Amino acid sequence: MGTCDSTMGLSNTLLVMALLLSGAASMKSQAYFNETGELPCHFTNSQNISLDELVVFWQDQNKLVLYELFRGKENPQNVHPKYKGRTSFDKDNWTLKLHNIQIKDKGSYQCFVHFKGPKGLVPMYHMSSDLSVLANFSQPEIMVTSNRTENSGIINLTCSSVQGYPEPKEMYFKLKTENSTTKYDTAMKKSQNNVTELYSVSISLSFSVPEASNVSITCVLQLESMELHSLPYNIETNKVERKESEQNKKRVQYHVPERSDEAQCVNISETTSGDKSTTHF
């Protein structure tokens, strides 16, 4: 009779604990794509109850079981196939580690702790956590499109960044001169991979090359909590190279009509022999 009263007393104590603790704790956690996320269960176990007397499990927002520890032993039978082989339980920290995180893993998770009494399971603890998933976008890269004409003074630029999550807020070009900075807003094109759910984004811009010296342009990708910048593209350097190319072309066109076939042969012969003196025709 005393044993029965003792068991009932423990069950009543655990039931009171369940009413006090269930749903009392909630937190947010964050993980990176293809890495490991942590789903905590802040059960203090102040009574030092053995795991052999407990049933611990996690489930997602769709009630699918990720992991179950039944009286100290893992029970894979109740685990949903999408989570099998992807979890490990840290008994010291009461944390479930979810490996190979995918974008589709974001959402709400719950952990449950039950006492396995003689009359069944008695709830002891319940905690919710919201998991968000991030994927780092590549550094934005500026490219000059191939359809640019040499003498138009118009430059066509494209900037792209790939395989990131979540969707960025905006993407723009920033032009800097010695005296000013100008922001060029353009429509951001985006695509999302059907399997990984990662985003790729790009913007394009056509504008007149400014005449100021020391001009550079940068592409900026604005994310939720940070900015990614491309390497600066020096427009003035390309202008100088283009002008030098045009000047060389004019120089050749100017000298060719003045030379006969014989003069050209003489010039080549003298150059081969290393004579740097001026040739008179």
mmCIF file of C-alpha atoms in Angstrom:
data_model
loop_
_atom_site.group_PDB
_atom_site.id
_atom_site.type_symbol
_atom_site.label_atom_id
_atom_site.label_comp_id
_atom_site.label_asym_id
_atom_site.label_seq_id
_atom_site.Cartn_x
_atom_site.Cartn_y
_atom_site.Cartn_z
ATOM 1 C CA MET A 1 0.000 0.000 0.000
ATOM 2 C CA GLY A 2 2.854 2.318 0.837
ATOM 3 C CA THR A 3 4.501 1.552 -2.554
ATOM 4 C CA CYS A 4 1.288 2.451 -4.380
ATOM 5 C CA ASP A 5 0.961 5.716 -2.469
ATOM 6 C CA SER A 6 4.578 6.543 -3.234
ATOM 7 C CA THR A 7 4.075 5.932 -6.956
ATOM 8 C CA MET A 8 0.909 7.990 -7.010
ATOM 9 C CA GLY A 9 2.725 10.767 -5.176
ATOM 10 C CA LEU A 10 5.489 10.820 -7.772
ATOM 11 C CA SER A 11 2.958 10.817 -10.607
ATOM 12 C CA ASN A 12 1.104 13.739 -9.053
ATOM 13 C CA THR A 13 4.368 15.636 -8.653
ATOM 14 C CA LEU A 14 5.272 15.019 -12.285
ATOM 15 C CA LEU A 15 1.809 16.092 -13.394
ATOM 16 C CA VAL A 16 2.184 19.387 -11.537
ATOM 17 C CA MET A 17 5.576 19.855 -13.201
ATOM 18 C CA ALA A 18 3.956 19.239 -16.570
ATOM 19 C CA LEU A 19 1.387 21.954 -15.948
ATOM 20 C CA LEU A 20 4.095 24.389 -14.903
ATOM 21 C CA LEU A 21 6.634 23.638 -17.634
ATOM 22 C CA SER A 22 4.655 22.614 -20.694
ATOM 23 C CA GLY A 23 4.844 25.312 -23.359
ATOM 24 C CA ALA A 24 6.713 27.657 -21.033
ATOM 25 C CA ALA A 25 9.909 27.782 -23.085
ATOM 26 C CA SER A 26 10.435 28.852 -26.694
ATOM 27 C CA MET A 27 13.443 30.084 -28.636
ATOM 28 C CA LYS A 28 14.814 30.778 -32.095
ATOM 29 C CA SER A 29 17.725 28.946 -33.684
ATOM 30 C CA GLN A 30 19.596 29.396 -36.945
ATOM 31 C CA ALA A 31 21.509 27.058 -39.220
ATOM 32 C CA TYR A 32 23.370 27.219 -42.525
ATOM 33 C CA PHE A 33 22.549 25.257 -45.660
ATOM 34 C CA ASN A 34 24.230 21.802 -45.804
ATOM 35 C CA GLU A 35 25.548 22.213 -42.257
ATOM 36 C CA THR A 36 24.256 21.150 -38.804
ATOM 37 C CA GLY A 37 21.448 22.820 -36.868
ATOM 38 C CA GLU A 38 20.624 22.484 -33.187
ATOM 39 C CA LEU A 39 17.175 21.965 -31.703
ATOM 40 C CA PRO A 40 17.417 22.520 -27.936
ATOM 41 C CA CYS A 41 15.303 21.004 -25.206
ATOM 42 C CA HIS A 42 16.014 22.901 -21.989
ATOM 43 C CA PHE A 43 14.935 20.179 -19.629
ATOM 44 C CA THR A 44 16.802 20.718 -16.361
ATOM 45 C CA ASN A 45 16.003 17.290 -14.876
ATOM 46 C CA SER A 46 16.328 18.693 -11.356
ATOM 47 C CA GLN A 47 15.110 15.402 -9.871
ATOM 48 C CA ASN A 48 17.922 13.490 -11.649
ATOM 49 C CA ILE A 49 15.468 11.060 -13.192
ATOM 50 C CA SER A 50 17.218 8.312 -15.142
ATOM 51 C CA LEU A 51 16.817 8.224 -18.919
ATOM 52 C CA ASP A 52 15.597 4.670 -18.444
ATOM 53 C CA GLU A 53 12.415 6.166 -16.972
ATOM 54 C CA LEU A 54 11.891 8.799 -19.666
ATOM 55 C CA VAL A 55 10.577 9.022 -23.206
ATOM 56 C CA VAL A 56 12.089 11.945 -25.154
ATOM 57 C CA PHE A 57 11.239 12.869 -28.720
ATOM 58 C CA TRP A 58 11.227 15.750 -31.221
ATOM 59 C CA GLN A 59 8.660 16.430 -33.914
ATOM 60 C CA ASP A 60 8.314 19.066 -36.632
ATOM 61 C CA GLN A 61 5.410 21.383 -37.408
ATOM 62 C CA ASN A 62 3.747 18.591 -39.394
ATOM 63 C CA LYS A 63 3.886 16.202 -36.405
ATOM 64 C CA LEU A 64 6.602 14.110 -38.076
ATOM 65 C CA VAL A 65 9.030 12.557 -35.574
ATOM 66 C CA LEU A 66 12.726 13.425 -35.982
ATOM 67 C CA TYR A 67 14.095 11.393 -33.096
ATOM 68 C CA GLU A 68 12.875 9.301 -30.180
ATOM 69 C CA LEU A 69 14.696 8.098 -27.080
ATOM 70 C CA PHE A 70 12.555 5.436 -25.386
ATOM 71 C CA ARG A 71 13.705 4.594 -21.875
ATOM 72 C CA GLY A 72 17.355 5.300 -22.670
ATOM 73 C CA LYS A 73 17.426 3.623 -26.092
ATOM 74 C CA GLU A 74 16.944 5.126 -29.539
ATOM 75 C CA ASN A 75 13.719 4.063 -31.214
ATOM 76 C CA PRO A 76 14.039 4.567 -34.997
ATOM 77 C CA GLN A 77 10.700 2.890 -35.735
ATOM 78 C CA ASN A 78 8.713 6.073 -35.124
ATOM 79 C CA VAL A 79 11.158 8.339 -36.990
ATOM 80 C CA HIS A 80 9.967 9.684 -40.341
ATOM 81 C CA PRO A 81 12.097 8.567 -43.345
ATOM 82 C CA LYS A 82 13.145 12.157 -44.213
ATOM 83 C CA TYR A 83 14.939 12.414 -40.847
ATOM 84 C CA LYS A 84 16.469 8.954 -40.552
ATOM 85 C CA GLY A 85 20.253 9.086 -40.345
ATOM 86 C CA ARG A 86 20.231 12.878 -40.005
ATOM 87 C CA THR A 87 20.013 13.344 -36.223
ATOM 88 C CA SER A 88 22.140 12.836 -33.131
ATOM 89 C CA PHE A 89 21.194 13.465 -29.509
ATOM 90 C CA ASP A 90 23.552 15.317 -27.164
ATOM 91 C CA LYS A 91 22.539 13.913 -23.777
ATOM 92 C CA ASP A 92 24.707 16.372 -21.836
ATOM 93 C CA ASN A 93 23.073 19.466 -23.345
ATOM 94 C CA TRP A 94 19.670 17.953 -24.126
ATOM 95 C CA THR A 95 20.031 19.117 -27.724
ATOM 96 C CA LEU A 96 19.101 17.361 -30.933
ATOM 97 C CA LYS A 97 21.482 17.988 -33.828
ATOM 98 C CA LEU A 98 19.958 17.934 -37.300
ATOM 99 C CA HIS A 99 22.587 17.304 -39.971
ATOM 100 C CA ASN A 100 22.702 18.247 -43.667
ATOM 101 C CA ILE A 101 20.289 21.144 -43.200
ATOM 102 C CA GLN A 102 18.145 21.997 -46.236
ATOM 103 C CA ILE A 103 15.995 25.058 -46.894
ATOM 104 C CA LYS A 104 12.863 22.925 -46.476
ATOM 105 C CA ASP A 105 13.943 22.182 -42.876
ATOM 106 C CA LYS A 106 13.064 25.691 -41.731
ATOM 107 C CA GLY A 107 10.049 25.894 -39.449
ATOM 108 C CA SER A 108 8.827 25.093 -35.944
ATOM 109 C CA TYR A 109 10.011 22.123 -33.878
ATOM 110 C CA GLN A 110 8.969 20.767 -30.494
ATOM 111 C CA CYS A 111 10.625 18.533 -27.969
ATOM 112 C CA PHE A 112 8.683 16.460 -25.449
ATOM 113 C CA VAL A 113 9.820 14.764 -22.249
ATOM 114 C CA HIS A 114 7.534 12.160 -20.635
ATOM 115 C CA PHE A 115 7.926 10.038 -17.531
ATOM 116 C CA LYS A 116 7.217 6.347 -18.181
ATOM 117 C CA GLY A 117 5.127 5.425 -15.140
ATOM 118 C CA PRO A 118 3.245 2.221 -14.304
ATOM 119 C CA LYS A 119 0.046 3.668 -15.756
ATOM 120 C CA GLY A 120 1.567 5.095 -18.919
ATOM 121 C CA LEU A 121 3.298 8.311 -19.991
ATOM 122 C CA VAL A 122 3.158 11.397 -17.802
ATOM 123 C CA PRO A 123 4.106 14.692 -19.569
ATOM 124 C CA MET A 124 6.994 16.506 -17.874
ATOM 125 C CA TYR A 125 8.340 19.067 -20.316
ATOM 126 C CA HIS A 126 7.506 20.640 -23.663
ATOM 127 C CA MET A 127 9.531 23.218 -25.595
ATOM 128 C CA SER A 128 9.136 24.889 -28.993
ATOM 129 C CA SER A 129 11.885 26.311 -31.207
ATOM 130 C CA ASP A 130 11.806 28.063 -34.578
ATOM 131 C CA LEU A 131 14.579 27.112 -36.987
ATOM 132 C CA SER A 132 15.624 29.490 -39.766
ATOM 133 C CA VAL A 133 17.997 28.451 -42.552
ATOM 134 C CA LEU A 134 20.563 30.633 -44.298
ATOM 135 C CA ALA A 135 22.731 30.130 -47.368
ATOM 136 C CA ASN A 136 25.570 32.504 -48.203
ATOM 137 C CA PHE A 137 25.276 34.230 -51.576
ATOM 138 C CA SER A 138 28.403 34.312 -53.702
ATOM 139 C CA GLN A 139 30.280 37.594 -53.929
ATOM 140 C CA PRO A 140 28.553 39.754 -56.566
ATOM 141 C CA GLU A 141 30.467 39.776 -59.847
ATOM 142 C CA ILE A 142 30.394 42.548 -62.464
ATOM 143 C CA MET A 143 30.733 41.629 -66.125
ATOM 144 C CA VAL A 144 30.788 43.784 -69.258
ATOM 145 C CA THR A 145 28.404 42.434 -71.882
ATOM 146 C CA SER A 146 29.888 41.530 -75.251
ATOM 147 C CA ASN A 147 27.617 43.727 -77.353
ATOM 148 C CA ARG A 148 29.283 46.999 -76.339
ATOM 149 C CA THR A 149 30.393 49.171 -79.272
ATOM 150 C CA GLU A 150 33.804 50.854 -79.162
ATOM 151 C CA ASN A 151 32.809 54.410 -80.030
ATOM 152 C CA SER A 152 29.319 54.723 -78.571
ATOM 153 C CA GLY A 153 30.401 55.869 -75.109
ATOM 154 C CA ILE A 154 27.802 53.486 -73.657
ATOM 155 C CA ILE A 155 28.825 50.719 -71.289
ATOM 156 C CA ASN A 156 26.600 47.700 -70.544
ATOM 157 C CA LEU A 157 27.142 45.988 -67.214
ATOM 158 C CA THR A 158 25.663 42.886 -65.597
ATOM 159 C CA CYS A 159 26.069 41.873 -61.966
ATOM 160 C CA SER A 160 25.135 38.461 -60.573
ATOM 161 C CA SER A 161 25.204 36.488 -57.317
ATOM 162 C CA VAL A 162 24.137 32.873 -56.878
ATOM 163 C CA GLN A 163 22.993 30.157 -54.450
ATOM 164 C CA GLY A 164 21.786 32.134 -51.456
ATOM 165 C CA TYR A 165 18.832 32.207 -49.085
ATOM 166 C CA PRO A 166 16.593 33.953 -48.131
ATOM 167 C CA GLU A 167 15.711 36.234 -51.025
ATOM 168 C CA PRO A 168 17.768 39.468 -50.851
ATOM 169 C CA LYS A 169 16.123 42.850 -50.313
ATOM 170 C CA GLU A 170 17.716 44.634 -53.263
ATOM 171 C CA MET A 171 20.661 44.786 -55.625
ATOM 172 C CA TYR A 172 22.107 47.922 -57.191
ATOM 173 C CA PHE A 173 25.114 49.574 -58.819
ATOM 174 C CA LYS A 174 27.042 52.329 -57.045
ATOM 175 C CA LEU A 175 29.186 54.708 -59.120
ATOM 176 C CA LYS A 176 31.945 56.684 -57.397
ATOM 177 C CA THR A 177 33.900 59.666 -58.670
ATOM 178 C CA GLU A 178 36.266 61.987 -56.837
ATOM 179 C CA ASN A 179 33.398 64.263 -55.847
ATOM 180 C CA SER A 180 30.231 62.185 -55.730
ATOM 181 C CA THR A 181 28.573 58.801 -55.312
ATOM 182 C CA THR A 182 25.531 57.813 -57.384
ATOM 183 C CA LYS A 183 23.217 54.857 -56.783
ATOM 184 C CA TYR A 184 21.672 53.182 -59.834
ATOM 185 C CA ASP A 185 18.531 51.198 -58.967
ATOM 186 C CA THR A 186 17.495 48.579 -61.518
ATOM 187 C CA ALA A 187 15.006 45.725 -61.537
ATOM 188 C CA MET A 188 16.456 42.635 -59.871
ATOM 189 C CA LYS A 189 15.957 39.400 -61.783
ATOM 190 C CA LYS A 190 15.689 36.318 -59.589
ATOM 191 C CA SER A 191 15.344 32.584 -60.043
ATOM 192 C CA GLN A 192 14.875 29.805 -57.484
ATOM 193 C CA ASN A 193 16.114 26.246 -57.825
ATOM 194 C CA ASN A 194 13.230 23.777 -57.623
ATOM 195 C CA VAL A 195 15.261 21.264 -55.613
ATOM 196 C CA THR A 196 17.508 23.283 -53.290
ATOM 197 C CA GLU A 197 15.198 26.356 -53.146
ATOM 198 C CA LEU A 198 18.310 28.583 -53.334
ATOM 199 C CA TYR A 199 18.087 31.949 -55.111
ATOM 200 C CA SER A 200 20.219 33.386 -57.907
ATOM 201 C CA VAL A 201 19.893 37.098 -58.710
ATOM 202 C CA SER A 202 21.208 39.553 -61.289
ATOM 203 C CA ILE A 203 20.835 43.145 -62.498
ATOM 204 C CA SER A 204 21.823 44.909 -65.720
ATOM 205 C CA LEU A 205 22.544 48.518 -66.557
ATOM 206 C CA SER A 206 23.454 50.589 -69.611
ATOM 207 C CA PHE A 207 24.762 54.125 -69.147
ATOM 208 C CA SER A 208 27.078 56.734 -70.646
ATOM 209 C CA VAL A 209 30.664 56.562 -69.464
ATOM 210 C CA PRO A 210 31.327 59.728 -67.413
ATOM 211 C CA GLU A 211 34.196 62.028 -68.296
ATOM 212 C CA ALA A 212 35.481 62.412 -64.735
ATOM 213 C CA SER A 213 38.744 60.766 -63.738
ATOM 214 C CA ASN A 214 39.129 57.955 -61.160
ATOM 215 C CA VAL A 215 35.645 56.557 -61.764
ATOM 216 C CA SER A 216 34.778 53.118 -60.380
ATOM 217 C CA ILE A 217 31.545 51.190 -60.108
ATOM 218 C CA THR A 218 30.557 48.615 -57.504
ATOM 219 C CA CYS A 219 27.666 46.157 -57.290
ATOM 220 C CA VAL A 220 25.925 45.872 -53.919
ATOM 221 C CA LEU A 221 23.689 43.022 -52.736
ATOM 222 C CA GLN A 222 21.544 44.042 -49.756
ATOM 223 C CA LEU A 223 20.640 41.125 -47.476
ATOM 224 C CA GLU A 224 18.564 41.113 -44.303
ATOM 225 C CA SER A 225 21.475 41.761 -41.974
ATOM 226 C CA MET A 226 24.475 42.622 -44.159
ATOM 227 C CA GLU A 227 25.720 43.866 -47.535
ATOM 228 C CA LEU A 228 27.862 42.047 -50.086
ATOM 229 C CA HIS A 229 30.051 44.141 -52.401
ATOM 230 C CA SER A 230 31.640 43.198 -55.692
ATOM 231 C CA LEU A 231 35.188 44.097 -56.573
ATOM 232 C CA PRO A 232 35.255 47.644 -57.977
ATOM 233 C CA TYR A 233 35.219 47.961 -61.762
ATOM 234 C CA ASN A 234 37.449 50.812 -62.962
ATOM 235 C CA ILE A 235 35.722 52.462 -65.897
ATOM 236 C CA GLU A 236 38.413 55.079 -66.522
ATOM 237 C CA THR A 237 41.055 52.402 -67.053
ATOM 238 C CA ASN A 238 38.964 50.812 -69.790
ATOM 239 C CA LYS A 239 38.393 54.221 -71.405
ATOM 240 C CA VAL A 240 42.130 54.828 -71.574
ATOM 241 C CA GLU A 241 42.731 51.386 -73.065
ATOM 242 C CA ARG A 242 40.000 52.011 -75.639
ATOM 243 C CA LYS A 243 41.458 55.408 -76.586
ATOM 244 C CA GLU A 244 44.954 53.945 -76.934
ATOM 245 C CA SER A 245 43.590 51.204 -79.170
ATOM 246 C CA GLU A 246 41.825 53.770 -81.365
ATOM 247 C CA GLN A 247 44.978 55.924 -81.572
ATOM 248 C CA ASN A 248 47.111 52.959 -82.618
ATOM 249 C CA LYS A 249 44.569 52.101 -85.296
ATOM 250 C CA LYS A 250 44.676 55.662 -86.675
ATOM 251 C CA ARG A 251 48.491 55.631 -86.621
ATOM 252 C CA VAL A 252 48.611 52.477 -88.752
ATOM 253 C CA GLN A 253 46.043 53.825 -91.202
ATOM 254 C CA TYR A 254 48.077 57.014 -91.579
ATOM 255 C CA HIS A 255 51.452 55.363 -92.392
ATOM 256 C CA VAL A 256 50.389 52.481 -94.630
ATOM 257 C CA PRO A 257 49.437 54.586 -97.732
ATOM 258 C CA GLU A 258 52.870 56.285 -97.691
ATOM 259 C CA ARG A 259 54.788 53.041 -98.062
ATOM 260 C CA SER A 260 55.362 51.048 -101.208
ATOM 261 C CA ASP A 261 55.867 47.309 -101.207
ATOM 262 C CA GLU A 262 59.597 47.869 -101.702
ATOM 263 C CA ALA A 263 59.819 50.261 -98.783
ATOM 264 C CA GLN A 264 58.046 47.806 -96.532
ATOM 265 C CA CYS A 265 60.522 45.084 -97.468
ATOM 266 C CA VAL A 266 63.485 47.358 -96.811
ATOM 267 C CA ASN A 267 62.085 48.323 -93.429
ATOM 268 C CA ILE A 268 61.636 44.695 -92.390
ATOM 269 C CA SER A 269 65.117 43.806 -93.517
ATOM 270 C CA GLU A 270 66.683 46.622 -91.573
ATOM 271 C CA THR A 271 64.684 45.814 -88.464
ATOM 272 C CA THR A 272 65.854 42.209 -88.618
ATOM 273 C CA SER A 273 69.498 43.224 -88.821
ATOM 274 C CA GLY A 274 69.105 45.435 -85.767
ATOM 275 C CA ASP A 275 69.808 48.735 -87.589
ATOM 276 C CA LYS A 276 67.749 51.439 -85.846
ATOM 277 C CA SER A 277 68.740 54.270 -88.228
ATOM 278 C CA THR A 278 66.106 56.176 -90.150
ATOM 279 C CA THR A 279 65.311 54.843 -93.615
ATOM 280 C CA HIS A 280 64.992 57.477 -96.418
ATOM 281 C CA PHE A 281 62.851 56.757 -99.434
#
